[in-house]
mmCIF file of C-alpha atoms in Angstrom:
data_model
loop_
_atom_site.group_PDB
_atom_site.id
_atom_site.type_symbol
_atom_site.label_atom_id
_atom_site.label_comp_id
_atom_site.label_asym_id
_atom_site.label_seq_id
_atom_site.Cartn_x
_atom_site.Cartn_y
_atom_site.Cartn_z
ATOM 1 C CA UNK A 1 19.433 38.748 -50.338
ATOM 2 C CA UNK A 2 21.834 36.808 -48.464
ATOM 3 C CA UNK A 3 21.300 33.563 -47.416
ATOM 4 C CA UNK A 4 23.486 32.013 -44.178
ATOM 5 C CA UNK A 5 23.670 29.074 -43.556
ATOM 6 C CA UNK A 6 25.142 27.147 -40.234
ATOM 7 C CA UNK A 7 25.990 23.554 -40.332
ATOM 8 C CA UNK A 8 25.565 21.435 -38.048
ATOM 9 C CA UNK A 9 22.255 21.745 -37.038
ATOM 10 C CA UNK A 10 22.986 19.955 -33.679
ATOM 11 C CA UNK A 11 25.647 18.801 -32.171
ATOM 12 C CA UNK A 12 26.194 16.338 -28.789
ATOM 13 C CA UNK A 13 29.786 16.236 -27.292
ATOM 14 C CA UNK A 14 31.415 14.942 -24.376
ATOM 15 C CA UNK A 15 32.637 17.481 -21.995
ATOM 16 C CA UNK A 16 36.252 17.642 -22.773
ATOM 17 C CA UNK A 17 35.896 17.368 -26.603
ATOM 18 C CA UNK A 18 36.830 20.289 -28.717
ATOM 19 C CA UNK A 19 34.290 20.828 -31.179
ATOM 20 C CA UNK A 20 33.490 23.486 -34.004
ATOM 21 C CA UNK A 21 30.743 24.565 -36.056
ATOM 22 C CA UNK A 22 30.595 26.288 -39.823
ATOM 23 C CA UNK A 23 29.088 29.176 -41.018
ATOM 24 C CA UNK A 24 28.414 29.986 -44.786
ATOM 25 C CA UNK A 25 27.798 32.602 -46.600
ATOM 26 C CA UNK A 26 27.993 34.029 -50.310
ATOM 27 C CA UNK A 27 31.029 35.861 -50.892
ATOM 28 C CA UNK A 28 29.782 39.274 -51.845
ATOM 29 C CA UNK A 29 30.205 42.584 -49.512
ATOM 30 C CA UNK A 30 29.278 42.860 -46.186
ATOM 31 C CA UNK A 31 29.923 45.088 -43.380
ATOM 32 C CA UNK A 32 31.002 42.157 -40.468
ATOM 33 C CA UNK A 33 30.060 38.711 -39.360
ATOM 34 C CA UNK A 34 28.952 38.270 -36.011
ATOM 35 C CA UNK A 35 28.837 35.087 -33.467
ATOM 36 C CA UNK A 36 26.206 34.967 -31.065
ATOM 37 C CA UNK A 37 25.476 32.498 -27.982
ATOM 38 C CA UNK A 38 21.927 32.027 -27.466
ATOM 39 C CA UNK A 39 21.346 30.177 -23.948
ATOM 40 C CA UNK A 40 17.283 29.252 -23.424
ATOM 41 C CA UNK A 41 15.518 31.945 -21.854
ATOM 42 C CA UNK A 42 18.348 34.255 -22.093
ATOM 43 C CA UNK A 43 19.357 37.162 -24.264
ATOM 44 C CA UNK A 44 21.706 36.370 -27.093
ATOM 45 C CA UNK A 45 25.460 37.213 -25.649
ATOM 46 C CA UNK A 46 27.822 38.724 -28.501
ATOM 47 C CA UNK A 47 30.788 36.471 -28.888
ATOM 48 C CA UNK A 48 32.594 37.878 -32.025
ATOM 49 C CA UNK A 49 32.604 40.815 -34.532
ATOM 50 C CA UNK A 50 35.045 40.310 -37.578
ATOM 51 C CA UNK A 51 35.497 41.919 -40.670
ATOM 52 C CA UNK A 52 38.146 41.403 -42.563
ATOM 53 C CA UNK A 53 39.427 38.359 -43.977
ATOM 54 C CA UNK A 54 41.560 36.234 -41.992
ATOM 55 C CA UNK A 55 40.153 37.879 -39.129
ATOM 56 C CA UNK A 56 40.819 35.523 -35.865
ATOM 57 C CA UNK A 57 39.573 36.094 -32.692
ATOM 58 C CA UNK A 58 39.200 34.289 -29.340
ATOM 59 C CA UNK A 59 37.940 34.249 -25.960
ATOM 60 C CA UNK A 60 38.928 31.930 -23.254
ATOM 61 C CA UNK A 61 38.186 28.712 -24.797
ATOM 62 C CA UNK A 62 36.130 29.734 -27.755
ATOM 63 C CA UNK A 63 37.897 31.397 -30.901
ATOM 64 C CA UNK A 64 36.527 31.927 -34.372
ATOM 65 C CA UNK A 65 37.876 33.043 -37.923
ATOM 66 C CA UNK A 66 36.757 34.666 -40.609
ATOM 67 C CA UNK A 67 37.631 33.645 -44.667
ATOM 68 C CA UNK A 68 35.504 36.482 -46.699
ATOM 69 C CA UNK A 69 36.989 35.244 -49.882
ATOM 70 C CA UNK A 70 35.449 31.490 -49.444
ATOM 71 C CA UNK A 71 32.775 32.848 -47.558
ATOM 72 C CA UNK A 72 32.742 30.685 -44.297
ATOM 73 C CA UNK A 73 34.016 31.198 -40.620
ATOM 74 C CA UNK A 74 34.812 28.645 -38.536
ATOM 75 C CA UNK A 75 33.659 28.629 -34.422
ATOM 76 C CA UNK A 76 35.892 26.332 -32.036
ATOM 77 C CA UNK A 77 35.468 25.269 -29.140
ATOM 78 C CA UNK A 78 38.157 24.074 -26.664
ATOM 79 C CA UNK A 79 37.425 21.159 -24.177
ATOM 80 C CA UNK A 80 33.686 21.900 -24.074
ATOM 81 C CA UNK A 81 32.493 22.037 -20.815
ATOM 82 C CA UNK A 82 28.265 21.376 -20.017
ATOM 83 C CA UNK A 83 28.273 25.655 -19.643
ATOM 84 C CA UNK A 84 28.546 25.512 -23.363
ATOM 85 C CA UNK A 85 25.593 24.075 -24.260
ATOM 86 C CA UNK A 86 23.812 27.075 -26.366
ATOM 87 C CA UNK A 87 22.850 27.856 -29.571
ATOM 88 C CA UNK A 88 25.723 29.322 -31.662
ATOM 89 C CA UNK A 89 24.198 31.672 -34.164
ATOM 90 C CA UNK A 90 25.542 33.740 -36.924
ATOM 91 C CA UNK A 91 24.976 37.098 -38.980
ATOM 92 C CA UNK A 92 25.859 38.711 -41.624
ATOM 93 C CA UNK A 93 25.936 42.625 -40.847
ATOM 94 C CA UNK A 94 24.572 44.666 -43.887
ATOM 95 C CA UNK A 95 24.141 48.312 -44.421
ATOM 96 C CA UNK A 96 22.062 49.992 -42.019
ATOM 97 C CA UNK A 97 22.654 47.633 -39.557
ATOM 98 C CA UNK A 98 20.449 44.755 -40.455
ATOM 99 C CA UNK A 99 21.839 41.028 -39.287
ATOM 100 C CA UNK A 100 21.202 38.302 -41.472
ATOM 101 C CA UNK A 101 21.193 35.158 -39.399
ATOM 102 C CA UNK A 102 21.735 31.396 -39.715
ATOM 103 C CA UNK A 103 19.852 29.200 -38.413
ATOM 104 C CA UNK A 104 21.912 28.559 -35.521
ATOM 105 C CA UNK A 105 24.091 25.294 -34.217
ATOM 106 C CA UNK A 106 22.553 23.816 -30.868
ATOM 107 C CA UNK A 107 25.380 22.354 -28.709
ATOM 108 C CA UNK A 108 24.995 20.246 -25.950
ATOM 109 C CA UNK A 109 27.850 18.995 -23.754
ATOM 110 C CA UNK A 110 27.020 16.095 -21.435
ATOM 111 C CA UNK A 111 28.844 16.131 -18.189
ATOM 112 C CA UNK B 1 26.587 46.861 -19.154
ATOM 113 C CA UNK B 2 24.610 46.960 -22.697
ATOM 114 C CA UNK B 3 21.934 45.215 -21.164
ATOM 115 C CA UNK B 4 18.341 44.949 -23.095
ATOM 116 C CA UNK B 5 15.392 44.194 -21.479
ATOM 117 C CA UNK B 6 12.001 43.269 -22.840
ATOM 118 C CA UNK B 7 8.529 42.725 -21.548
ATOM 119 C CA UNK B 8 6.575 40.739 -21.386
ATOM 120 C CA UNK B 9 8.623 37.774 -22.030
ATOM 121 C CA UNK B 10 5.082 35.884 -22.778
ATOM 122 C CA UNK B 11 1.584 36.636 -23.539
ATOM 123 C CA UNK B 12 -1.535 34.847 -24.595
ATOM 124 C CA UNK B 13 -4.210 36.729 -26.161
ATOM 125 C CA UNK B 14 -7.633 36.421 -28.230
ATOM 126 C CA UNK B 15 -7.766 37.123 -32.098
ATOM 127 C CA UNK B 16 -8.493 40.542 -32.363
ATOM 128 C CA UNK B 17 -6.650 41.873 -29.631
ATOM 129 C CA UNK B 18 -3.952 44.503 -29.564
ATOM 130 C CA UNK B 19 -0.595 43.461 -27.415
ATOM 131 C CA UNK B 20 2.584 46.136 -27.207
ATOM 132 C CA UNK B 21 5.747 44.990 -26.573
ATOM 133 C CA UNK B 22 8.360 46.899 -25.106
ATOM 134 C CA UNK B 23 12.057 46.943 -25.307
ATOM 135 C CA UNK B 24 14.264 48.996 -23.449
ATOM 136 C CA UNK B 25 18.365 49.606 -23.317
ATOM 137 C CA UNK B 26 19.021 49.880 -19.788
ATOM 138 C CA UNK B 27 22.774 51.253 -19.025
ATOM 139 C CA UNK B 28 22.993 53.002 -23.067
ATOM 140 C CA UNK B 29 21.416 55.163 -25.314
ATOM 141 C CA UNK B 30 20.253 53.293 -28.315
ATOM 142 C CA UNK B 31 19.811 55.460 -31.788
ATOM 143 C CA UNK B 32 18.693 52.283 -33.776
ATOM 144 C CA UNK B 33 16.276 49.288 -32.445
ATOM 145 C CA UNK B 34 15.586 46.491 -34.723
ATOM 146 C CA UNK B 35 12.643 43.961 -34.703
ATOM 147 C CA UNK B 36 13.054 40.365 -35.520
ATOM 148 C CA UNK B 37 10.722 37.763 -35.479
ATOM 149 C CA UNK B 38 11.380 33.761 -35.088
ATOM 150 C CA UNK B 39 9.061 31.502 -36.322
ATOM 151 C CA UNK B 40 9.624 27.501 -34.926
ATOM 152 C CA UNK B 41 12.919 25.817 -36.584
ATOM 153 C CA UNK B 42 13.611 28.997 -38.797
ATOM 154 C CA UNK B 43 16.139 31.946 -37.958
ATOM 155 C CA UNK B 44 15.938 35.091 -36.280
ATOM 156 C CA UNK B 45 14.295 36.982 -39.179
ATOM 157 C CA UNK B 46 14.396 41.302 -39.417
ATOM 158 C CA UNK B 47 11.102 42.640 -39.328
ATOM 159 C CA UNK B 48 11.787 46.748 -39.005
ATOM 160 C CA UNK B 49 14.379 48.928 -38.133
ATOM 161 C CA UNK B 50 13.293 51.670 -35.668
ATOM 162 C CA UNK B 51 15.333 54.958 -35.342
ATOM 163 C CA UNK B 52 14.210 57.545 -32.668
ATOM 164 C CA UNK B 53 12.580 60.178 -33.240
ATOM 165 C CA UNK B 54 11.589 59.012 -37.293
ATOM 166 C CA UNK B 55 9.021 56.512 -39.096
ATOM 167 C CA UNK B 56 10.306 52.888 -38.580
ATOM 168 C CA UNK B 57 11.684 50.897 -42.331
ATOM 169 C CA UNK B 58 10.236 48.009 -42.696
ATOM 170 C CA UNK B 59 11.336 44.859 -44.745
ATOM 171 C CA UNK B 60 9.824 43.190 -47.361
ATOM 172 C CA UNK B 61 6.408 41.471 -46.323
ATOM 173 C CA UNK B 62 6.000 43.094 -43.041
ATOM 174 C CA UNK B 63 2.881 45.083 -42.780
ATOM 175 C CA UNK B 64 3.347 48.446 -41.226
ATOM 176 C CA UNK B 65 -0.356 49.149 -40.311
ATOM 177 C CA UNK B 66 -0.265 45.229 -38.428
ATOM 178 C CA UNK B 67 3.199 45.804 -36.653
ATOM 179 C CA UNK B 68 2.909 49.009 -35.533
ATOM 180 C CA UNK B 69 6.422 50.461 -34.195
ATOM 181 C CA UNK B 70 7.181 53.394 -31.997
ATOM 182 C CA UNK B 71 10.830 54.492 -30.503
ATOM 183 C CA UNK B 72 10.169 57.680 -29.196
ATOM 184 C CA UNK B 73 12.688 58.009 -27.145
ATOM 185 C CA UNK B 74 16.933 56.540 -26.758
ATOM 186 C CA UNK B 75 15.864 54.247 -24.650
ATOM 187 C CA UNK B 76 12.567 52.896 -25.600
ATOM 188 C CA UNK B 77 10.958 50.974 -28.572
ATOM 189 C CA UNK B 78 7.647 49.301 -28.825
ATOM 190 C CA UNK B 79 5.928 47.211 -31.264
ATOM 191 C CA UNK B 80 2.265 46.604 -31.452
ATOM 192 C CA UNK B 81 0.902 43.633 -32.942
ATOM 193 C CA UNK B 82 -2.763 44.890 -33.997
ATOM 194 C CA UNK B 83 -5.498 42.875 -34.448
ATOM 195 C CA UNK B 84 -3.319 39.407 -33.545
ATOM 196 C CA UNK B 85 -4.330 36.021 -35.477
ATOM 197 C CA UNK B 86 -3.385 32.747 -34.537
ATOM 198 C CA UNK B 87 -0.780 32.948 -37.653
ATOM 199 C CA UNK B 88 1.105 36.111 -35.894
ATOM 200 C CA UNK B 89 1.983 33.284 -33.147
ATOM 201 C CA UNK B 90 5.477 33.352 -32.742
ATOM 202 C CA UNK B 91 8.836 35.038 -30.706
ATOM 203 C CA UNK B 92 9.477 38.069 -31.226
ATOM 204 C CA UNK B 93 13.095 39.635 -30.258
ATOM 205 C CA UNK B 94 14.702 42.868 -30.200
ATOM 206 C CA UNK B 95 18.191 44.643 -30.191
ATOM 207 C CA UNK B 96 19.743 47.604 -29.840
ATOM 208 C CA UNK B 97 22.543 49.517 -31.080
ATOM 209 C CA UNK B 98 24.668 51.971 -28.984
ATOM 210 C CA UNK B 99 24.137 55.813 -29.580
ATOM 211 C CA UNK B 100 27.107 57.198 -31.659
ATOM 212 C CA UNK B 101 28.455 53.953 -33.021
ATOM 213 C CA UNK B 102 29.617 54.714 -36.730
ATOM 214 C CA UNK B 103 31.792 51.425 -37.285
ATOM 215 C CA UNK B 104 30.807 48.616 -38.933
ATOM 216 C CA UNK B 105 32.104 46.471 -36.152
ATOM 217 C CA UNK B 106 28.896 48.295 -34.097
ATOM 218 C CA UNK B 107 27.478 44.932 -32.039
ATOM 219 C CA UNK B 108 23.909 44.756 -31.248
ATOM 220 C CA UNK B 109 22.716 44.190 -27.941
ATOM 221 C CA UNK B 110 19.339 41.389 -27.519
ATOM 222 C CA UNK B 111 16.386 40.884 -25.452
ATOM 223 C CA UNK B 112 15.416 38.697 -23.844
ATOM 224 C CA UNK B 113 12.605 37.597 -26.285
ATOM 225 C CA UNK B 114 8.640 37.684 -25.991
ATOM 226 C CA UNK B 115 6.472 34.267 -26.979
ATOM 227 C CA UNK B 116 3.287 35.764 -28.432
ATOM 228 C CA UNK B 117 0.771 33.136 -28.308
ATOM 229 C CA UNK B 118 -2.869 34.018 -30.413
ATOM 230 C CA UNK B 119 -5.816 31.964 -29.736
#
């Protein structure tokens, strides 16, 4: 079974600070790691799919990459702005579909 | 578009009631539904994999005959909690994938959620 695991737990920023969060994983075969923002009360929003290794991909201020050999990838954001605040969550994507996710990293950005 | 709903987003029952949840894909066609269930400061955990028209899988520790799932048709999944106790308290989310995706780069789409509360 893989385990994922999503450090930090929390994080506070000021809005304007750049900021990024770590996800972990074994290095082992998977189909594609996917970033999720989770606002409260919301659906989670798909950010990211990736699959290969050096994978890098961005949107607007938020980019990720993807190191399979290591097994991490790396979420950054650019001058965070209070909008941001969400959980970040992770997943591994494993045959048949099934997501493995972190635990998630809760971000708040104070205005 | 890709947009999941889910309902109802709460509910508060007795122990020893039945309460169906519904999910529905709205603007898609969704071959494959998945269950997951969250339990406080834990992660979004898989519960069953439901693909229309067959007999949902089920992982490891999840009782079939207590979470009873249904997807009988592309748009459409439910999952029955039977028989609720307090210790089936929790959220429960689902997601689903678009009809004819064969990549591994297929993204699932979310509910909302539902808060099941058991008293």
């Amino acid at each position: 079974i893989l385990n994922v695991e999503q450090s930090p737990q929390s994080l506070h920023v000021q809005e304007g600070d750049s900021t990024n969060f770590t996800c972990s994983f074994p290095s082992s075969n998977f189909y594609a790691l996917h970033w999720y923002r989770w606002e409260t009360a919301k659906s989670p929003e798909a950010l990211f799919v990736m699959t290969l290794n050096g994978d890098e991909k961005k949107k607007g201020r938020i980019s990720a990459t993807l190191n399979t050999k290591e097994g991490y990838s790396y979420l950054y954001i650019k001058g965070s702005q209070p909008e941001d605040s969400a959980t970040y969550l992770c997943a591994l994507r494993h045959q048949g579909g099934k997501l493995i996710f972190g635990q998630g990293t809760e971000l708040s950005v104070k205005p | 578009g890709a947009v999941v709903s889910q309902h109802p987003s709460w509910v508060i029952c007795k122990s020893g009631t039945s309460v169906k949840i519904e999910c529905r894909s709205l603007d898609f066609q969704a071959t494959t539904m998945f269950w997951y269930r969250q339990f406080p400061k834990q992660s979004l955990m898989l519960m069953a994999t439901s693909n229309e028209g067959s007999k949902a899988t089920y992982e490891q520790g999840v009782e079939k005959d207590k979470f009873l799932i249904n997807h009988a048709s592309l748009t459409l999944s439910t999952l029955t909690v039977t028989s609720a106790h307090p210790e089936d308290s929790s959220f429960y989310i689902c997601s689903a994938q678009q009809f004819g995706g064969r990549t591994s780069t297929d993204t699932q789409y979310f509910g909302p959620g539902t808060r099941l509360t058991v008293l």
